[in-house]
Structures are given as C-alpha cells and as structure tokens.
CSV table of C-alpha atoms and ligand atoms in Angstrom, one decimal:
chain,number,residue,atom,x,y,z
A,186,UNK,CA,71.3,64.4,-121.9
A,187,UNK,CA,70.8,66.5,-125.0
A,188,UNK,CA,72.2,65.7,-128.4
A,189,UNK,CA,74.3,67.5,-131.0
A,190,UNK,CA,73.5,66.8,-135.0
A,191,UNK,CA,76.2,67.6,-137.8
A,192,UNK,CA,75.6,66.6,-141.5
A,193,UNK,CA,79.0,67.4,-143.2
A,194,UNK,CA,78.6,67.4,-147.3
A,195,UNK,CA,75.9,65.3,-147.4
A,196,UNK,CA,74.5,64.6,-150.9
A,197,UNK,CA,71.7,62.1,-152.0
A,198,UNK,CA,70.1,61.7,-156.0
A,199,UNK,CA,67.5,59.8,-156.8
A,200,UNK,CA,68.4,58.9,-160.6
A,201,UNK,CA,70.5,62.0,-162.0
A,202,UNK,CA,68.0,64.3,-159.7
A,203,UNK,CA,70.5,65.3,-156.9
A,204,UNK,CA,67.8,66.4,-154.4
A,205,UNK,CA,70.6,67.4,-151.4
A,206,UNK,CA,73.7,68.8,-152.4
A,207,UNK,CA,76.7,69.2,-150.9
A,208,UNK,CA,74.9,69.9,-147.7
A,209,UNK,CA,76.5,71.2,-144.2
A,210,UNK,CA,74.3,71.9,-140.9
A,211,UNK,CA,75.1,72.1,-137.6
A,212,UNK,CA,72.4,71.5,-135.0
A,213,UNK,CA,72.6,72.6,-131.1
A,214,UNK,CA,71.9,70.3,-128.1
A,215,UNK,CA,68.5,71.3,-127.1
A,216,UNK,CA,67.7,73.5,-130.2
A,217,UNK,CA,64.4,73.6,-132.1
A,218,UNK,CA,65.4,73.5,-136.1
A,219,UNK,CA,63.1,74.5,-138.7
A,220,UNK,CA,63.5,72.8,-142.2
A,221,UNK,CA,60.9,75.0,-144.3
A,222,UNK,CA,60.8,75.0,-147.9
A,223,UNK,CA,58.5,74.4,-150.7
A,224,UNK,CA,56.7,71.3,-151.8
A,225,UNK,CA,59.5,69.0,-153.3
A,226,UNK,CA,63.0,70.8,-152.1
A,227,UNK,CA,63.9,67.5,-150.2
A,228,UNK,CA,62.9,68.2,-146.7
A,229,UNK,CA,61.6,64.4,-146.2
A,230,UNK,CA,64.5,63.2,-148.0
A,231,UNK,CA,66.6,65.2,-145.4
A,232,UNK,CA,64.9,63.8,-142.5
A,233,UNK,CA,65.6,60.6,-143.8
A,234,UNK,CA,68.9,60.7,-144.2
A,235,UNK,CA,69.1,61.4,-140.9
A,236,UNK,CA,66.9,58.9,-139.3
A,237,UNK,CA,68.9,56.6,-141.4
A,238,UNK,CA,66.3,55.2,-143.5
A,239,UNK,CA,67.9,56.3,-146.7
A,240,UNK,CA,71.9,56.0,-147.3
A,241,UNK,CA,73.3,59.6,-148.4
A,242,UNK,CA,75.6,59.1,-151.7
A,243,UNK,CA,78.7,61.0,-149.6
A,244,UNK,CA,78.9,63.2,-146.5
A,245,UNK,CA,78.8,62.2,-142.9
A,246,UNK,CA,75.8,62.8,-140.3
A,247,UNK,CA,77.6,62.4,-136.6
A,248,UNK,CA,75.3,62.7,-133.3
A,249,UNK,CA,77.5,64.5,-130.7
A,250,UNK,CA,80.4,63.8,-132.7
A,251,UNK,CA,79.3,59.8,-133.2
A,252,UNK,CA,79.9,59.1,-137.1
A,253,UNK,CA,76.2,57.3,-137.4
A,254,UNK,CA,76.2,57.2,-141.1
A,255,UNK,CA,77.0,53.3,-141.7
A,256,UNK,CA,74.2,52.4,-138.7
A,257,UNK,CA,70.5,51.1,-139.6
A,258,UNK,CA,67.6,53.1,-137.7
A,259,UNK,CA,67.0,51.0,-134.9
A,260,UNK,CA,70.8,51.8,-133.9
A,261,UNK,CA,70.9,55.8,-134.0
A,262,UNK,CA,67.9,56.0,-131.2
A,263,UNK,CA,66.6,59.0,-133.6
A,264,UNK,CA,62.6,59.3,-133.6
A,265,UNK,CA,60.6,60.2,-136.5
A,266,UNK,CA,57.3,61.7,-136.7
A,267,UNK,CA,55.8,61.3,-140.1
A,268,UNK,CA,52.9,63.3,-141.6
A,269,UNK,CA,50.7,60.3,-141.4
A,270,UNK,CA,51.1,59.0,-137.8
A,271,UNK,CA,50.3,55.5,-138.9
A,272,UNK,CA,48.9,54.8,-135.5
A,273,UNK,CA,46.6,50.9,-135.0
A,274,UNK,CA,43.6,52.4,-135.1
A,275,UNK,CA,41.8,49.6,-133.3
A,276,UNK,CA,44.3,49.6,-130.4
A,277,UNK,CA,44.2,51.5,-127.1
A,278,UNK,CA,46.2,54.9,-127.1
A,279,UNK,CA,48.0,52.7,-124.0
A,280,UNK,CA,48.5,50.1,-126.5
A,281,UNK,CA,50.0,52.2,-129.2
A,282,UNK,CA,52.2,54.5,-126.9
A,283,UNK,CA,53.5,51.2,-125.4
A,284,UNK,CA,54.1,49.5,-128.5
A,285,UNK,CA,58.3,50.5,-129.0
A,286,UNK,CA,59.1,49.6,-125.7
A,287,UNK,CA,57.2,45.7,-125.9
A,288,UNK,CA,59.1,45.6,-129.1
A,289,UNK,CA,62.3,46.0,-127.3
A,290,UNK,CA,61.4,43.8,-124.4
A,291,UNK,CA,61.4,46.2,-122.2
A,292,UNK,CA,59.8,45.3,-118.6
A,293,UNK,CA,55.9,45.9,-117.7
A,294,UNK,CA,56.9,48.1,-114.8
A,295,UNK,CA,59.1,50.0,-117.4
A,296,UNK,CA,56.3,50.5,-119.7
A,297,UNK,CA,53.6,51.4,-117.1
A,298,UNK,CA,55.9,54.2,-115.6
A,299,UNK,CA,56.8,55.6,-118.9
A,300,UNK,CA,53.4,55.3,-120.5
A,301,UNK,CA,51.6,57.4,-118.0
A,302,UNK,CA,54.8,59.6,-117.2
A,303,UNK,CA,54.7,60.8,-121.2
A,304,UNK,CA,50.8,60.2,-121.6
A,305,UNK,CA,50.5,62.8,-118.5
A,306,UNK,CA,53.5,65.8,-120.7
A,307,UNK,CA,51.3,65.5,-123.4
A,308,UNK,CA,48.2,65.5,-121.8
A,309,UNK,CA,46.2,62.5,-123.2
A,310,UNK,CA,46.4,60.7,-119.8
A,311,UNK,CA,42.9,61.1,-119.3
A,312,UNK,CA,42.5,58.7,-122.8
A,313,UNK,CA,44.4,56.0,-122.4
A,314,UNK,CA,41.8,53.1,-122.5
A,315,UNK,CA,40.2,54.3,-125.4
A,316,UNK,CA,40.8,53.4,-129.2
A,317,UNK,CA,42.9,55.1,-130.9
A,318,UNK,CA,40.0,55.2,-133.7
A,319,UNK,CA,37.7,57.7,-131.2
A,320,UNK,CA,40.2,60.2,-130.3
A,321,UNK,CA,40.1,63.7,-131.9
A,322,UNK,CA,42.8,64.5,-134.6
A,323,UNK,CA,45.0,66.6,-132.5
A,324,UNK,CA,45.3,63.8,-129.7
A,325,UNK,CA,45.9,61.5,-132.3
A,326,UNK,CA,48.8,63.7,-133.5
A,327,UNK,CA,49.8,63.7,-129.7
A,328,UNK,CA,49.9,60.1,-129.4
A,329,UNK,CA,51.8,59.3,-132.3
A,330,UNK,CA,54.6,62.0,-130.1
A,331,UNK,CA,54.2,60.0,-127.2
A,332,UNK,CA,55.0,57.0,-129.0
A,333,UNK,CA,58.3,58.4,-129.7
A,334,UNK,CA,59.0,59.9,-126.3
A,335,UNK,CA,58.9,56.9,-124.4
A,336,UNK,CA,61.9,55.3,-126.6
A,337,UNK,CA,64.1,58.4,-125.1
A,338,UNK,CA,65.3,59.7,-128.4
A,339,UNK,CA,68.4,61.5,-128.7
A,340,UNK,CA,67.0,63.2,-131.5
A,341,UNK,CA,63.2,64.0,-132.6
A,342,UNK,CA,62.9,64.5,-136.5
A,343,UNK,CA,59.0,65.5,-137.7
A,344,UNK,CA,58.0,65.5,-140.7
A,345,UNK,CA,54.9,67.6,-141.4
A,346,UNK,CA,53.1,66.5,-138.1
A,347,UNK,CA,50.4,69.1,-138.2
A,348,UNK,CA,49.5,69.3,-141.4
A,349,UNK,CA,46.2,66.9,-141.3
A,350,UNK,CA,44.8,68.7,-138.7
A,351,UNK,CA,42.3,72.0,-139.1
A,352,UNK,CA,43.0,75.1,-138.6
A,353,UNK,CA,42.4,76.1,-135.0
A,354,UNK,CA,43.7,72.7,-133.8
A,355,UNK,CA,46.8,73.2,-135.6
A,356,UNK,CA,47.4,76.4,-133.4
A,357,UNK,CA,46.8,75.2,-130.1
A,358,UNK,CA,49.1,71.5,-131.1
A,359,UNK,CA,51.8,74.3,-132.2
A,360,UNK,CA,51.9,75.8,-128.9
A,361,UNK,CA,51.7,72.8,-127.3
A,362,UNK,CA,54.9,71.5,-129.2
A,363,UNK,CA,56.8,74.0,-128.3
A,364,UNK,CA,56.2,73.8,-124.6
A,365,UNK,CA,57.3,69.9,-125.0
A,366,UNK,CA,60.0,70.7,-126.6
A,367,UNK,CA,61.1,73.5,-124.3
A,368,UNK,CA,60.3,71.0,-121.0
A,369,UNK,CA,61.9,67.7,-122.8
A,370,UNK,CA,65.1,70.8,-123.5
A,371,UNK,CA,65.8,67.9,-126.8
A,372,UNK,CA,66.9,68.4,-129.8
A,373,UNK,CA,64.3,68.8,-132.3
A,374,UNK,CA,64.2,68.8,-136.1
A,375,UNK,CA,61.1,70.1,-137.7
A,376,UNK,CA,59.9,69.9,-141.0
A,377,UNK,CA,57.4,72.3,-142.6
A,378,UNK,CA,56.5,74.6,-145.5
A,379,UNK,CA,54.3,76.8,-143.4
A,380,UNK,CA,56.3,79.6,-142.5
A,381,UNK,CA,54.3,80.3,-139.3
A,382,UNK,CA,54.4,77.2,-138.0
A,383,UNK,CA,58.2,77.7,-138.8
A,384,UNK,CA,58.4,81.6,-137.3
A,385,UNK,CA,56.3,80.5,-134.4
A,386,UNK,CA,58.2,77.3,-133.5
A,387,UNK,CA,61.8,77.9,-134.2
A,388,UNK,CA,65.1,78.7,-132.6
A,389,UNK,CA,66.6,78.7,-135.9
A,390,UNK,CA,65.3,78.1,-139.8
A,391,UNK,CA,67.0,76.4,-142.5
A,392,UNK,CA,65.5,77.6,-145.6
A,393,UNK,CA,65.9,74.7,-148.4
A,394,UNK,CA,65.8,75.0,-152.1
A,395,UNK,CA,68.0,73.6,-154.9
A,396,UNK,CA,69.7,70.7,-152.3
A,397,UNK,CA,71.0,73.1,-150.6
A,398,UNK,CA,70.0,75.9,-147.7
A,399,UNK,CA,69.7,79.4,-149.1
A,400,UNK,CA,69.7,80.7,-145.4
A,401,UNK,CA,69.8,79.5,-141.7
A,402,UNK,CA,69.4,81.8,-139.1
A,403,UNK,CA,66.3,83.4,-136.7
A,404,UNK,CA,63.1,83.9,-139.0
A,405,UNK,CA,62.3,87.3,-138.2
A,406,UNK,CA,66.2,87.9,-139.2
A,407,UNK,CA,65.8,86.1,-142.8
A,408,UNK,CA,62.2,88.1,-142.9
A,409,UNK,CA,64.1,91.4,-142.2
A,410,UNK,CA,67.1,91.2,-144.4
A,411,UNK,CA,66.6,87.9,-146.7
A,412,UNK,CA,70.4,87.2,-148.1
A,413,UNK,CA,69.1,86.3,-151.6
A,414,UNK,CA,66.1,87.8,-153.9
A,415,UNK,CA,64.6,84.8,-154.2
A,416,UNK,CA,64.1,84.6,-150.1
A,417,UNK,CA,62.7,87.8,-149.8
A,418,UNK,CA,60.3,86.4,-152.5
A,419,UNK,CA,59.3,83.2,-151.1
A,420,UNK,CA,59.1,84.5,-147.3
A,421,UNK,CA,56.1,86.5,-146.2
A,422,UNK,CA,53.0,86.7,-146.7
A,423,UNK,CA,53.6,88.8,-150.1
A,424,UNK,CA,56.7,88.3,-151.5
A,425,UNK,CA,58.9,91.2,-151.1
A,426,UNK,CA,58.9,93.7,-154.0
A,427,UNK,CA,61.6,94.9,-156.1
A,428,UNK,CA,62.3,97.5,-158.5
A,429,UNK,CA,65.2,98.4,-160.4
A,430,UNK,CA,67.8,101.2,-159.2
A,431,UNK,CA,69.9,103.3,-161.8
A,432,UNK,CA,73.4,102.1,-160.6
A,433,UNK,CA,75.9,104.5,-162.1
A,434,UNK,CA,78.6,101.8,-161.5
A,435,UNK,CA,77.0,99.5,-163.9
A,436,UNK,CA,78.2,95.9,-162.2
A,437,UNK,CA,75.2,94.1,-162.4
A,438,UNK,CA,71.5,95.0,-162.1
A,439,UNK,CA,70.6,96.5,-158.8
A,440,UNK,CA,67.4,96.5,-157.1
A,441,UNK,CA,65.5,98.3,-154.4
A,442,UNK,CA,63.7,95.7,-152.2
A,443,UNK,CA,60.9,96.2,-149.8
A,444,UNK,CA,58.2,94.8,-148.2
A,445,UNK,CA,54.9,95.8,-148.1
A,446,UNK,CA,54.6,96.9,-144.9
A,447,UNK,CA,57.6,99.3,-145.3
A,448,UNK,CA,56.0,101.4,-147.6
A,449,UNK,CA,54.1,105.1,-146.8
A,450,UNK,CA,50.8,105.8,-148.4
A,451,UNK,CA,51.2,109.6,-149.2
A,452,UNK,CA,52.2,112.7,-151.8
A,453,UNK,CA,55.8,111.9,-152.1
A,454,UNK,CA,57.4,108.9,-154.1
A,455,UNK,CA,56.2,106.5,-156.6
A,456,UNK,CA,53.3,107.2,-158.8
A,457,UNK,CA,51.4,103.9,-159.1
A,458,UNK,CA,47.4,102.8,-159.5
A,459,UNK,CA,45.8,100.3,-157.7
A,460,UNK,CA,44.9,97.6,-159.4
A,461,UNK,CA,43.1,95.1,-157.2
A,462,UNK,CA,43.1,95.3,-153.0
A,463,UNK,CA,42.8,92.3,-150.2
A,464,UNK,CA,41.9,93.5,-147.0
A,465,UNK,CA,42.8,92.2,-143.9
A,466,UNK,CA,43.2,92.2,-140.0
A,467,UNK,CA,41.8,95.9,-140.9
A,468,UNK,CA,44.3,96.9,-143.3
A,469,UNK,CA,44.7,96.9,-146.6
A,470,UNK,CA,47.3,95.3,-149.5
A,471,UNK,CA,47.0,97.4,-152.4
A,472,UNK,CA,48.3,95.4,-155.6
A,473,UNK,CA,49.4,98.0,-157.4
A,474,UNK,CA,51.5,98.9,-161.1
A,475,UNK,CA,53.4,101.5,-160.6
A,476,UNK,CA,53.9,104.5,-163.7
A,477,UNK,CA,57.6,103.0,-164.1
A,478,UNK,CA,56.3,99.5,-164.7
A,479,UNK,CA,57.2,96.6,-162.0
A,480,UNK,CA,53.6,95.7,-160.2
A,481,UNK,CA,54.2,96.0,-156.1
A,482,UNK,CA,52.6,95.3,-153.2
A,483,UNK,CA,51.8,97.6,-150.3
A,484,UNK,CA,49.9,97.8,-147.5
A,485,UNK,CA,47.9,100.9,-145.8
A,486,UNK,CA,45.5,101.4,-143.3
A,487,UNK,CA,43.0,103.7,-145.5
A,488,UNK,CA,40.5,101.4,-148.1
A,489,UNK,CA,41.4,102.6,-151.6
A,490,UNK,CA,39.4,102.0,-154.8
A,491,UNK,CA,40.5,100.1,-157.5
A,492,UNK,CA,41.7,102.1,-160.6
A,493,UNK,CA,42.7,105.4,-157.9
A,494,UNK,CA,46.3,106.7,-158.6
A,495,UNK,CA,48.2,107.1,-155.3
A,496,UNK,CA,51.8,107.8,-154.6
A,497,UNK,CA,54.1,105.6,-152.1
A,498,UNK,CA,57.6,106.1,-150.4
A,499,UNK,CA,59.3,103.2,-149.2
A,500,UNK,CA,60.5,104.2,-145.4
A,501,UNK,CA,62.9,101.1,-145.2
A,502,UNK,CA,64.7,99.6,-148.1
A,503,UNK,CA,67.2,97.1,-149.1
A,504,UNK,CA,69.6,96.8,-152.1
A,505,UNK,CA,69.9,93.9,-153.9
A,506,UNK,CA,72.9,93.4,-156.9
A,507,UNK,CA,72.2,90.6,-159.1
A,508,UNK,CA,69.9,88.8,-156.9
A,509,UNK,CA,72.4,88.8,-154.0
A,510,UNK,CA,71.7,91.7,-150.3
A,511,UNK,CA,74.6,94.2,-150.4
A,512,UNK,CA,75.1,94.2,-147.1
A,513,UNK,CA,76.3,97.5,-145.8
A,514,UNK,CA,79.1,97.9,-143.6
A,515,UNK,CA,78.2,97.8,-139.9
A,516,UNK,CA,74.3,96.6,-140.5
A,517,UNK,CA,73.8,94.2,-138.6
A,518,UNK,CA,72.9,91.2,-139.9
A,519,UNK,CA,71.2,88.0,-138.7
A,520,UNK,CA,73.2,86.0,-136.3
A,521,UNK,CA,74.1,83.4,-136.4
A,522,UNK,CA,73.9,82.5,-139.8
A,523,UNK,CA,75.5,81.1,-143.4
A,524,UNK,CA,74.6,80.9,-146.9
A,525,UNK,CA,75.8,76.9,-147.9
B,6,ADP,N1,62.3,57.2,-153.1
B,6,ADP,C1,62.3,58.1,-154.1
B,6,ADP,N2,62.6,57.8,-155.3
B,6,ADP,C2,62.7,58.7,-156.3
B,6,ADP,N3,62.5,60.0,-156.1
B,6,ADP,C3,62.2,60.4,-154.9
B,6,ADP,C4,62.1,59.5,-153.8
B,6,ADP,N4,61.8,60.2,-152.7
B,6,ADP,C5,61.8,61.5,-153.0
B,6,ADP,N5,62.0,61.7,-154.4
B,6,ADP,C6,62.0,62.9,-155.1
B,6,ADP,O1,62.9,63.8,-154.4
B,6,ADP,C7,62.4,65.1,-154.4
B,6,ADP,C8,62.3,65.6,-153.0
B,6,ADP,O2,61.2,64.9,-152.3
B,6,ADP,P1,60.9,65.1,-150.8
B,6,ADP,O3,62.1,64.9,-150.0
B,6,ADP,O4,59.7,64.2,-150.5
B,6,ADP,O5,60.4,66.7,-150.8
B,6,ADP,P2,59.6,67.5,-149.7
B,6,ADP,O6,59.5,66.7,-148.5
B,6,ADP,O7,60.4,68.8,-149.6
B,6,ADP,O8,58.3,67.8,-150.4
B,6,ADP,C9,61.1,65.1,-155.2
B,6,ADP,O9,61.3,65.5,-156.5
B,6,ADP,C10,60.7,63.6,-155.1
B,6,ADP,O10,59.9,63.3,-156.2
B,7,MG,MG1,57.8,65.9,-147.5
C-alpha cells in the first residue's frame, strides 16, 4: 500500500518569524519529493509538521485523505530520518534495527523475520552482530533507514541523511536510496540543500524560500526555465546571468537570462574581458565584465587568459520582466508544476 500526502495552507511561526506560509503541496503515492532550499528556509520545520512533532498554527496535512493534523507521532505511522541518526552506539546493529518493534511489543518471530528481511534491502545483513560503534559511516546511515523500514511506514520523511558522510560515500548511499525507494515503490519526502542530491534523487522538487515554494516540478525543468529570477540564481552551479533588455514597452525592467553554458565563445555579440577563470571537467567558466557593465558567467572549452577581451552570443535565452519568466505562448513549460 502506498500513501498519498496533502498539506492544505499550512502555516507555522516561531515568535512573529512565520517560517511556512500559507503552504499547499500535494504528494503522489509512491513519489520521491525533494524539499531543497537554503540553510534556514524551514525544510526541518516542514518535516516536522508532518511527522507531527510540531503543531502547524492553521492548515491541514491529510495522509490519503486522513485529516492527521490533531494526532501525536506515534499515531500517523510517518518515519523520520534525521541528520544525526541518533543510533545506541554500544548496541548491535540487530539491536538497534529491532528496537521500534520491541517498543511496540511486537512478537520475536515478528522481529527476527523483519530484521533480516530489511537488514538484507539494505545490505548490512552481513553486520548484524556487530556494534553499531564499528560500522562505517554509510552503514551507519543505512541502519538508522532500516530502523524505520521495519515499522512499515506509510510515509518516509529525511532530513539531511547524507550529509555527515564524505564525499564518495555520499554517492554510492545516493544511489543506493534511490534503488530502496524505487523497490519499497513508498512515498518518500526528502530534505536537502544539495541540488544534486536533489536532481539525482527526485521525481519532483519543491524549491522553498520565504515559507513558501517558489517552484515544484522536475529539476532539469526548474534548471531549464526557472519561473522566478531568483531560482535561476540559486539553482546551478553558477547562478544564471542576467542583463538588462531595452524594452520599448516600458512595463517594468526586463532582462535577458542565461546560463553559462548557453553562451558561444566567438566574433559576434557581447564585448566583455575576462576577469578571473575556474576550470573544470576540461572546460572552462570565464567570470567575465562585460563592456555594458553586468559581470557574467560563461563557459568555453578554449583556456583564456585573464585580462583577454573576447566577445560572446548567448544561443539560448530567456526573458525575465520584473523578476518574473515571460513565458511565451506555446513553450513548453515544466510539467507538472505551480508557483504557491
Ligand atoms: N523550535 C524553534 N524555535 C524557534 N525558532 C526555530 C525553531 N526551529 C526552527 N526555528 C527557526 O526557523 C527557521 C527555519 O529553521 P529550519 O526549519 O531548521 O530550517 P532548515 O531546515 O531549512 O535549515 C530558522 O530561522 C530557525 O532558526
Ligand atoms: Mg534543517
């Protein structure tokens, strides 16, 4: 059984700092959902609301059309992965996996069955006598997941579960996450502000910032065509660049916005000189001032030197009036999504 997730208007302040606002989100049975969003935009807050450890201030949160708002935790069968597994350390990775079901009296055949049925998905079967303490990080991150599986959750909610681990650990747990998720089919809610954890990982993304989401739809969509200025800004790499268009109309200031990959190194376009470069994966981002004045971004394949004057054409552009896409008739446009 898979599980649908609807907040309707949900709102929550801490003091007169209303971190969720007015918030709406629909979540399919079975989907993986991406919260991603800076440091501080609520995410946790969010994830709470819906675990039920915090009480929104209005708005509804219903799990396949169940009004859960009013129940405590242990009553919404919702799973949460923190950031900080807060695993016993000196107790047996069987011990810790096993520990939600002893607390709800469940059966030793139970546990045995669904302690080495999960242990075995996740792949930490192999550890499951040994402390919890001399396990690696990313089976550590694995067995705080199994301690949530065996409790057969409707819904999985995780907060920042990769984050503590390095680099090249993080990668492999990412692509072992999504093969869970695909095999459990749940519904999962993920929280991060890495944006490829959240490209790699996602059915859909809900980008949060100001309480509320600036966009929800596929990554690469929101990547492509960002709705607002500020999300082709904060998504990327680079943030996408923007210069000003003489609109004859004169409704508002109006932008050209591309990214740097859209650009063509050449002898037509913008005069601009290079003012600093980063290379990588064998090309190049020029950081550049161009001889109208806004400072860009753009990549090429050819090392420059800093202080060379060079000319660049964008090949694909958008067209942004006061901070909002114009959005021109019969583009097609990420799907499905909303601006809340
Ligand atoms: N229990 C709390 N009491 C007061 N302020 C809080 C509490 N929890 C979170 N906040 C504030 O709410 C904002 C959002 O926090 P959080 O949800 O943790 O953001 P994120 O997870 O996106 O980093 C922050 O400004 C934080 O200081
Ligand atoms: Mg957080």
């Amino acid at each position: 059984m898979t599980y649908k997730l609807e907040l309707t208007k949900v709102s929550k302040s801490y003091g007169d700092k209303k971190v969720i606002d007015d918030l709406s989100l629909g979540i399919e049975p079975g989907e993986f959902f991406v919260v991603l969003g800076p440091s501080g935009e609520g995410k946790s807050t969010l994830l709470k609301l819906i675990a039920g450890i915090e009480q929104p201030d209005s708005g509804r949160i219903l799990v396949n059309g169940v009004d859960v708002t009013s129940q405590p935790p242990n009553k919404r069968n919702i799973a949460m992965v923190f950031q900080s597994y807060a695993l016993y350390p000196n107790m047996t990775v069987r011990g810790n996996i096993s520990f939600p079901l002893r607390m709800h009296g469940a059966s030793k055949d139970t546990i045995r069955g669904k302690v080495e049925s999960v242990s075995k998905l996740l792949k930490i079967d192999s550890v499951l006598e040994s402390p919890v303490s001399k396990i690696s990080g990313g089976q550590q991150q694995r067995v705080a997941l199994a301690r949530a599986l065996v409790r057969d959750p409707s819904v999985f909610l995780l907060d920042e579960p990769l984050s503590n681990l390095d680099a090249r650990v993080r990668l492999s747990a990412r692509a072992e996450l999504k093969r869970i998720q695909r095999e459990l089919n749940q519904t999962f809610v993920y929280v991060t502000h890495d944006q490829k954890e959240a490209a790699s990982l996602a059915d859909r993304v809900g980008v949060l910032h100001g309480g509320k989401f600036e966009c929800v739809s596929r990554y690469q969509d929101m990547y492509e065509a960002p709705l607002t200025k500020w999300l082709g800004d904060f998504l990327g790499d680079f943030p996408m660049n923007f210069i000003p268009i003489n609109s004859g109309s004169g409704d508002g200031a109006v932008e050209a916005g591309f990214r740097p990959e859209w650009v063509k190194v050449g002898s037509e376009g913008f005069h601009a000189e290079v003012e600093a470069i980063e290379s990588s994966g064998g090309l190049y981002y020029l950081f550049c001032v161009t001889h109208e004045g806004p400072r860009v971004v753009i990549r090429d394949s050819v090392r420059r030197e800093v202080g060379e004057e060079i000319r660049f054409k964008p090949v694909k552009q958008l067209t942004f009036r006061n901070g909002m896409l114009v959005q021109t008739p019969g583009e097609k446009l990420s799907e499905p999504s909303s601006r809340a």
